[in-house]
Amino acid sequence: MKRRSVIKKLSGIVPFIGMAQPLQVKATDLSQKDSIGKGPFKPNWESLQQYKVPKWYTDAKFGIWAHWGPQCQPEAGDWYAREMYMEGTHKYKFHLEKYGHPSKFGFKDVIHEWKAENWDPEALMKLYKQAGAQYFVALANHHDNLDLYKSKYQSWNSLKVGPKRDIIGEWEKAARKAGLYFGVSVHAAHAWSWFETAQRSDTSGPYKGIPYDGKLSVKDGKGKWWQGLDPQELYAQNHPLSVNSLDNGQIHKQWNWGNGVSVPNKAYCEKFFLRTIDLIDNYSPDLVYFDDTVLPLWPISDAGLRIAAHLYNKSIHEKGSLQAVINGKILDEKQRQCMVWDIERGQSNTIEPFSWQTDTCIGGWHYDRSLYERHGYKSARTVIHTLIDVVSKNGNLLLSVPIRGDGTIDSDERAIVEEIGQWMQKNSESIYQTKPWKIFGEGPAMDQAAPLNAQGFNEGKGKPFTGEDIRFAIKGDILYATLLGWPQTGKALLKSLTPSAFRQIQKITLIGTAEELVFEQNQDGTHIIFPESKPDLSYANVLKIS
C-alpha cells in the first residue's frame, strides 16, 4: 500500500490545512498500526462507552506525578519553552540574562544543557511509596515536543539529546520494583501551536527583527552541536501562524483546535499517533494522562480515539481484562463513560457517578526556584484536605512534586512529602478502597464552594476548611468521618448521623490515636467528645464509625 493511500485511510475525521511536514516513517509503519489491535474496542465514542474503570484505580485513590523534563533545567517555572520567546516577559528577560538571546540560544539549546546528573529514580520512588502513593505517573513528553523515551519516530528524544538516558524506561523500572502502578503523561499534541512564539522576533532593541530559532532547518546545524538534527522535528513551525497569535493568551482559547488556530496537517497528526502507540507498546503503562480537551487532536483528527482503542485492546490481550486508564479533560457526560475525567487544579462539588481525578501540584508544573526560596509550596495540610475531599466524591488525587533539572527535589518538598506519609501511615484505611457515602460531607465550606472553570481551576477559591467541615467515605460496614480540623470546643456534632439517617452506632474510634471516643446519638445527630490533647497532624482527624 502506498503511503499516500495509508495516510488518507488513517487521517482525521475533518479536513486538515497547513503546509506539509515530512513524516519520517515508512508506509509499513503506518499500515502495521492500522488495525488498532484486535479486541472489542473500536476508535469511536460508541465503542469506547464499553469502558469500565479497573478496580486497582478506584481502590488506589492517590498517585504522585513527576512532571519533569528540560523545562525544569532553568528552574524558572512552567511553560518556559513557550514564554522564553515572549518579548518583555519574565521568562524572556530571565533567558536573556542566563543564556542569551533566543535567536542564538533557543530551547533546543536548553535541552542540550539538561543532564539530569543527580537523578536517582529508585530513591524518589521509595519516598513516594512511603508517602502513600499507589501509582506513579511520569512525563513522557510536554508541549516542548521532546520525547523522554526511546522514540522510534521522534529524533529529538532523551536518549539522543540532553541526559542521553531513557527517562521513561528508568521511571517504569523503579515504579514496578516499588510495587506501584505506572502511568505516563502525554502533552506533545499541542506543540504545533504552542511553539508559535518561536517564530517571532524582537520588536525593539538591538535584536529588533532578527528571528528567533523557531524556523531553523537541518541545514542550519552544520558545525553546531545539533548537526544532523532537524529543529523542525522539535519546533514544528513550518506553517502559518494562528489567528491573533501575538495575543499570548490566545493559546488557551484555541486549546480545543478552534477559534482561528493553525490546524496541524495530516503528517503531524499521524506522527503524534505513532509516537504515542510506540510509547504504549514499549512501556505498557497502566495509565495514560492526556493534557488535552477530550483527547489529543480532537476534533480535527481521530488519532486520540485510535490510541484509546489500541490501549484498551492491548490491556485486554495482555492481562485478560481491561486494566488500563486514560485521563482526559473537559469531557461531556458521554465521554466520561469512555475514560476517566481529569480536573486540573480543582475539585468536583458533588459525588460523581463515575471515577474521576484531580491533578494538582504543590508548586508550579515545572520547577521554579523562586517558590522554594520564598517557601511558597502547598502545605501537607492542604494536600491531605484535598485528598480527603476528592475521595469523598468518588475521585482520585494525582499530585505533582516538582523536580529540579538535575533530578532532585528540594528540602521543602521532601518535608511536605514526608509529612503526607506520616498522616497516611496512620489514616490511610480511610482512603484506600473506600467508596462515597450517600452524601460526601457537611459543614460551612460546602456553601461557598467555587464552580469549575474550563479544565477545573477552582482550587483554593472556596472557603478554607475548618474543624466544622466533615467528609465521609465507606468501606464495607465501616463509615469514616474525617474532621478537617480539631474541634475548637473539644466536641463535634455530625448532623447527618441521626438514628433515622444512620444505623445505631456501636463504637467511634479516632484512628490517629486508636482511642475510643464517648458519643451520643440523637435526633440532632451524633455528638462526640474529643480527647483533651491533640494528636500530631490534627488538621485531619479520622473517625472510624461502626
Coordinates of C-alpha atoms in Angstrom, one line a residue, residues 120-483:
D120 CA 18.0 8.6 41.3
P121 CA 14.6 7.3 40.3
E122 CA 14.6 4.4 42.8
A123 CA 15.3 6.7 45.7
L124 CA 12.5 9.1 44.7
M125 CA 10.1 6.1 44.2
K126 CA 10.9 4.9 47.7
L127 CA 9.9 8.3 49.1
Y128 CA 6.7 8.4 47.1
K129 CA 5.7 5.0 48.2
Q130 CA 6.3 5.9 51.8
A131 CA 4.0 8.9 51.2
G132 CA 1.2 6.5 50.4
A133 CA 1.2 6.8 46.6
Q134 CA -0.4 3.7 44.9
Y135 CA 0.5 4.8 41.4
F136 CA 3.2 6.9 39.8
V137 CA 3.0 9.0 36.6
A138 CA 6.0 10.2 34.6
L139 CA 6.0 12.9 32.0
A140 CA 6.6 11.2 28.6
N141 CA 6.7 14.5 26.6
H142 CA 5.5 18.0 27.1
H143 CA 4.3 20.7 24.8
D144 CA 8.0 21.2 24.1
N145 CA 7.8 18.1 21.9
L146 CA 10.8 16.2 23.3
D147 CA 10.1 12.5 23.8
L148 CA 11.6 11.3 27.1
Y149 CA 11.9 7.7 25.9
K150 CA 13.4 5.6 23.2
S151 CA 11.3 7.0 20.4
K152 CA 11.3 5.3 17.1
Y153 CA 9.5 8.3 15.4
Q154 CA 11.0 11.3 17.1
S155 CA 14.7 12.0 16.7
W156 CA 14.5 14.7 19.4
N157 CA 14.4 12.3 22.4
S158 CA 16.2 12.0 25.7
L159 CA 18.4 9.1 24.5
K160 CA 19.9 11.2 21.7
V161 CA 20.0 14.7 23.3
G162 CA 20.0 16.1 26.9
P163 CA 20.7 13.5 29.5
K164 CA 21.2 10.6 27.0
R165 CA 19.0 8.4 29.2
D166 CA 15.7 6.5 28.8
I167 CA 13.8 8.6 31.3
I168 CA 10.5 6.7 31.0
G169 CA 12.3 3.4 31.0
E170 CA 14.1 4.1 34.2
W171 CA 11.0 5.6 35.9
E172 CA 9.0 2.5 34.8
K173 CA 11.6 0.1 36.2
A174 CA 11.7 1.9 39.5
A175 CA 7.9 2.1 39.8
R176 CA 7.4 -1.6 39.1
K177 CA 10.2 -2.5 41.5
A178 CA 8.4 -0.5 44.2
G179 CA 5.1 -2.2 43.5
L180 CA 3.4 0.9 42.2
Y181 CA 1.2 1.1 39.1
F182 CA 2.9 3.1 36.3
G183 CA 1.5 5.8 34.2
V184 CA 2.7 8.3 31.6
S185 CA 1.5 11.8 30.7
V186 CA 1.5 12.9 27.1
H187 CA 1.3 16.6 26.1
A188 CA 3.0 16.9 22.8
A189 CA -0.1 17.2 20.6
H190 CA -0.1 20.9 21.2
A191 CA 3.5 21.7 20.1
W192 CA 2.2 22.9 16.7
S193 CA 0.5 26.0 18.1
W194 CA 2.2 26.2 21.5
F195 CA 5.6 26.8 20.0
E196 CA 4.4 29.5 17.6
T197 CA 6.2 32.1 19.8
A198 CA 9.5 30.7 18.5
Q199 CA 8.6 32.1 15.1
R200 CA 8.7 35.7 16.5
S201 CA 11.4 38.3 16.7
D202 CA 12.1 41.2 18.9
T203 CA 10.0 44.4 18.1
S204 CA 12.6 46.7 19.6
G205 CA 16.2 46.9 20.8
P206 CA 19.4 45.7 19.4
Y207 CA 17.9 42.4 18.1
K208 CA 14.9 44.0 16.5
G209 CA 13.6 42.0 13.5
I210 CA 16.1 39.1 14.0
P211 CA 14.1 35.9 14.0
Y212 CA 14.2 33.5 17.0
D213 CA 15.3 30.0 16.2
G214 CA 11.8 28.5 15.6
K215 CA 12.2 28.4 11.8
L216 CA 15.7 26.9 11.6
S217 CA 16.2 23.8 9.4
V218 CA 18.6 20.9 9.4
K219 CA 21.0 22.7 7.1
D220 CA 21.5 25.4 9.7
G221 CA 23.1 22.9 12.1
K222 CA 26.3 22.5 10.2
G223 CA 29.2 22.7 12.7
K224 CA 26.8 23.0 15.6
W225 CA 26.2 20.6 18.5
W226 CA 22.9 19.6 16.9
Q227 CA 24.3 18.9 13.4
G228 CA 22.2 16.3 11.7
L229 CA 19.1 17.0 13.8
D230 CA 16.2 19.0 12.2
P231 CA 14.9 21.7 14.5
Q232 CA 11.6 21.5 12.8
E233 CA 11.1 18.0 14.1
L234 CA 11.2 19.6 17.5
Y235 CA 9.5 23.0 17.0
A236 CA 7.1 22.0 14.1
Q237 CA 6.9 25.6 12.9
N238 CA 6.9 25.3 9.1
H239 CA 3.3 26.5 9.0
P240 CA 1.4 29.8 9.0
L241 CA 0.7 31.4 12.4
S242 CA -2.7 31.1 14.1
V243 CA -5.1 34.0 14.1
N244 CA -4.2 36.5 16.8
S245 CA -1.0 34.6 17.5
L246 CA 0.6 37.7 19.0
D247 CA -2.0 37.6 21.8
N248 CA -0.2 35.5 24.3
G249 CA -3.4 34.3 25.9
Q250 CA -4.9 33.2 22.7
I251 CA -3.4 29.7 23.1
H252 CA -5.9 29.0 25.9
K253 CA -8.9 30.0 23.7
Q254 CA -7.5 27.7 20.9
W255 CA -6.7 24.7 23.1
N256 CA -9.6 22.7 21.5
W257 CA -8.2 23.4 18.0
G258 CA -10.8 26.1 17.2
N259 CA -11.0 29.9 17.3
G260 CA -8.6 30.5 14.4
V261 CA -5.8 28.1 15.4
S262 CA -3.5 26.9 12.7
V263 CA -4.7 23.4 12.2
P264 CA -2.0 20.7 12.1
N265 CA -1.5 18.8 8.9
K266 CA -2.0 15.0 8.4
A267 CA 1.7 14.2 8.8
Y268 CA 1.9 15.9 12.2
C269 CA -1.2 14.1 13.5
E270 CA -0.1 10.7 12.2
K271 CA 3.4 11.1 13.6
F272 CA 1.9 12.0 17.0
F273 CA -0.3 8.9 16.8
L274 CA 2.7 6.7 16.0
R275 CA 4.9 8.2 18.7
T276 CA 2.2 7.5 21.3
I277 CA 1.5 4.0 20.1
D278 CA 5.2 3.4 20.3
L279 CA 5.3 4.6 23.9
I280 CA 2.3 2.4 24.9
D281 CA 3.7 -0.7 23.1
N282 CA 7.2 -0.4 24.6
Y283 CA 6.4 0.6 28.2
S284 CA 2.9 -0.8 28.8
P285 CA 1.7 2.0 31.1
D286 CA -1.3 1.2 33.3
L287 CA -2.4 4.8 32.9
V288 CA -2.1 7.4 30.1
Y289 CA -2.8 11.1 31.0
F290 CA -3.6 13.4 28.1
D291 CA -3.3 17.1 28.6
D292 CA -5.9 17.9 26.0
T293 CA -9.5 18.9 25.6
V294 CA -11.1 15.4 25.5
L295 CA -8.4 13.5 23.6
P296 CA -5.3 14.6 21.6
L297 CA -6.0 16.5 18.4
W298 CA -9.8 16.1 18.9
P299 CA -11.9 17.0 16.9
I300 CA -9.6 17.7 14.0
S301 CA -8.3 14.1 14.0
D302 CA -9.4 10.7 15.3
A303 CA -5.8 10.0 16.4
G304 CA -6.9 10.1 20.1
L305 CA -9.7 7.7 19.5
R306 CA -7.4 5.2 17.8
I307 CA -4.9 5.5 20.6
A308 CA -7.6 4.8 23.2
A309 CA -8.9 1.8 21.4
H310 CA -5.4 0.4 21.0
L311 CA -4.6 0.9 24.7
Y312 CA -7.8 -0.8 25.8
N313 CA -7.5 -3.7 23.4
K314 CA -3.8 -4.2 24.3
S315 CA -4.6 -4.3 28.0
I316 CA -7.3 -7.0 27.5
H317 CA -5.0 -9.0 25.3
E318 CA -2.1 -8.9 27.8
K319 CA -3.9 -9.0 31.1
G320 CA -7.1 -10.9 30.3
S321 CA -9.3 -8.0 31.3
L322 CA -9.3 -4.2 30.8
Q323 CA -6.8 -2.8 33.4
A324 CA -5.9 0.5 31.6
V325 CA -6.8 4.0 32.5
I326 CA -7.0 7.1 30.3
N327 CA -7.3 10.6 31.8
G328 CA -9.0 13.3 29.6
K329 CA -10.2 16.8 30.3
I330 CA -13.4 18.8 29.7
L331 CA -15.5 15.7 29.0
D332 CA -19.2 15.6 28.3
E333 CA -21.4 13.0 30.1
K334 CA -21.0 10.6 27.2
Q335 CA -17.2 10.9 27.1
R336 CA -16.9 10.4 30.9
Q337 CA -18.1 6.9 30.3
C338 CA -15.2 6.3 27.8
M339 CA -12.3 7.3 30.1
V340 CA -11.6 8.9 33.5
W341 CA -12.4 12.6 33.7
D342 CA -9.5 14.7 35.0
I343 CA -10.0 18.1 36.7
E344 CA -6.8 20.3 36.7
R345 CA -6.2 22.2 39.9
G346 CA -9.7 21.8 41.1
Q347 CA -12.4 19.6 42.5
S348 CA -15.9 18.5 41.7
N349 CA -18.5 19.9 44.1
T350 CA -20.6 16.7 44.1
I351 CA -20.3 12.9 44.2
E352 CA -19.6 11.9 40.7
P353 CA -21.3 8.8 39.2
F354 CA -18.0 7.7 37.5
S355 CA -14.5 7.7 38.9
W356 CA -12.6 10.9 38.2
Q357 CA -9.3 12.6 39.2
T358 CA -8.0 15.8 40.4
D359 CA -4.5 16.6 39.2
T360 CA -2.6 19.4 41.0
C361 CA 0.9 20.3 42.1
I362 CA 2.5 21.5 45.3
G363 CA 4.1 24.3 43.3
G364 CA 4.4 25.1 39.6
W365 CA 4.2 22.4 37.0
H366 CA 7.9 22.9 36.1
Y367 CA 10.4 23.6 38.8
D368 CA 10.5 27.2 40.0
R369 CA 13.4 28.0 42.3
S370 CA 11.7 31.2 43.5
L371 CA 8.8 29.2 45.0
Y372 CA 11.4 27.3 47.1
E373 CA 13.2 30.4 48.1
R374 CA 10.0 32.1 49.4
H375 CA 8.7 28.8 50.9
G376 CA 5.6 29.1 48.6
Y377 CA 4.6 25.4 48.2
K378 CA 1.2 24.0 49.2
S379 CA 1.4 22.6 52.7
A380 CA 0.9 18.9 53.5
R381 CA -2.3 20.0 55.3
T382 CA -3.7 21.4 52.0
V383 CA -2.7 18.2 50.1
I384 CA -4.3 16.0 52.8
H385 CA -7.5 18.1 52.8
T386 CA -7.7 17.9 49.0
L387 CA -7.2 14.2 49.1
I388 CA -10.0 13.6 51.7
D389 CA -12.4 15.9 49.8
V390 CA -11.7 14.3 46.4
V391 CA -12.1 10.7 47.8
S392 CA -15.4 11.6 49.4
K393 CA -16.7 12.5 45.9
N394 CA -15.5 9.3 44.2
G395 CA -12.3 10.8 42.9
N396 CA -8.5 10.2 43.0
L397 CA -5.7 12.7 43.6
L398 CA -2.7 12.9 41.3
L399 CA -0.1 15.1 43.0
S400 CA 2.9 16.6 41.2
V401 CA 6.1 17.2 43.1
P402 CA 8.4 19.5 41.0
I403 CA 11.8 18.1 40.3
R404 CA 14.9 20.3 39.6
G405 CA 16.7 19.9 36.3
D406 CA 19.4 17.8 38.0
G407 CA 16.8 15.2 39.0
T408 CA 16.5 16.1 42.7
I409 CA 13.7 17.6 44.9
D410 CA 14.5 20.4 47.4
S411 CA 14.3 20.2 51.2
D412 CA 10.9 21.9 51.4
E413 CA 9.3 19.4 49.0
R414 CA 10.9 16.5 50.8
A415 CA 9.5 17.7 54.1
I416 CA 6.0 18.1 52.6
V417 CA 6.1 14.6 51.1
E418 CA 7.3 13.1 54.3
E419 CA 4.5 14.7 56.3
I420 CA 1.9 13.4 53.9
G421 CA 3.4 10.0 54.5
Q422 CA 3.2 10.4 58.3
W423 CA -0.5 11.2 58.0
M424 CA -1.2 8.3 55.6
Q425 CA 0.6 5.8 57.7
K426 CA -1.9 6.3 60.5
N427 CA -5.0 7.1 58.5
S428 CA -4.8 5.6 55.0
E429 CA -7.5 3.0 55.8
S430 CA -10.0 5.8 55.4
I431 CA -8.6 6.5 51.9
Y432 CA -7.8 3.3 50.1
Q433 CA -10.5 1.0 48.8
T434 CA -13.3 3.3 50.0
K435 CA -16.4 4.5 48.3
P436 CA -18.6 7.6 48.7
W437 CA -21.3 7.5 51.3
K438 CA -24.8 8.8 50.4
I439 CA -23.5 12.3 51.0
F440 CA -19.9 13.5 50.7
G441 CA -19.9 15.8 53.7
E442 CA -21.2 18.6 55.8
G443 CA -20.0 21.9 57.1
P444 CA -19.7 25.6 56.1
A445 CA -17.2 25.2 53.2
M446 CA -19.9 23.4 51.2
D447 CA -22.0 26.5 50.9
Q448 CA -19.1 28.6 49.4
A449 CA -17.6 26.1 47.0
A450 CA -16.2 27.6 43.8
P451 CA -17.6 26.4 40.4
L452 CA -15.3 24.7 37.9
N453 CA -13.8 26.8 35.1
A454 CA -12.7 25.1 31.8
Q455 CA -10.3 22.3 32.8
G456 CA -11.1 22.9 36.5
F457 CA -9.1 25.7 38.2
N458 CA -11.4 26.2 41.3
E459 CA -8.7 25.1 43.6
G460 CA -8.3 27.3 46.7
K461 CA -11.2 29.6 45.7
G462 CA -13.7 28.4 48.2
K463 CA -13.9 28.9 52.0
P464 CA -11.0 27.2 53.8
F465 CA -11.7 24.0 55.7
T466 CA -12.1 24.0 59.5
G467 CA -13.0 21.5 62.2
E468 CA -16.7 22.1 61.3
D469 CA -16.1 20.6 57.8
I470 CA -16.6 16.8 57.7
R471 CA -16.1 14.4 54.8
F472 CA -17.4 10.9 54.6
A473 CA -16.3 7.6 53.0
I474 CA -17.3 4.0 53.5
K475 CA -15.6 0.6 53.3
G476 CA -17.8 -2.4 53.9
D477 CA -19.9 -1.7 57.0
I478 CA -17.5 1.0 58.3
L479 CA -18.2 4.7 57.9
Y480 CA -15.2 7.1 58.0
A481 CA -16.0 10.7 59.0
T482 CA -13.0 13.0 58.8
L483 CA -13.0 16.4 60.5

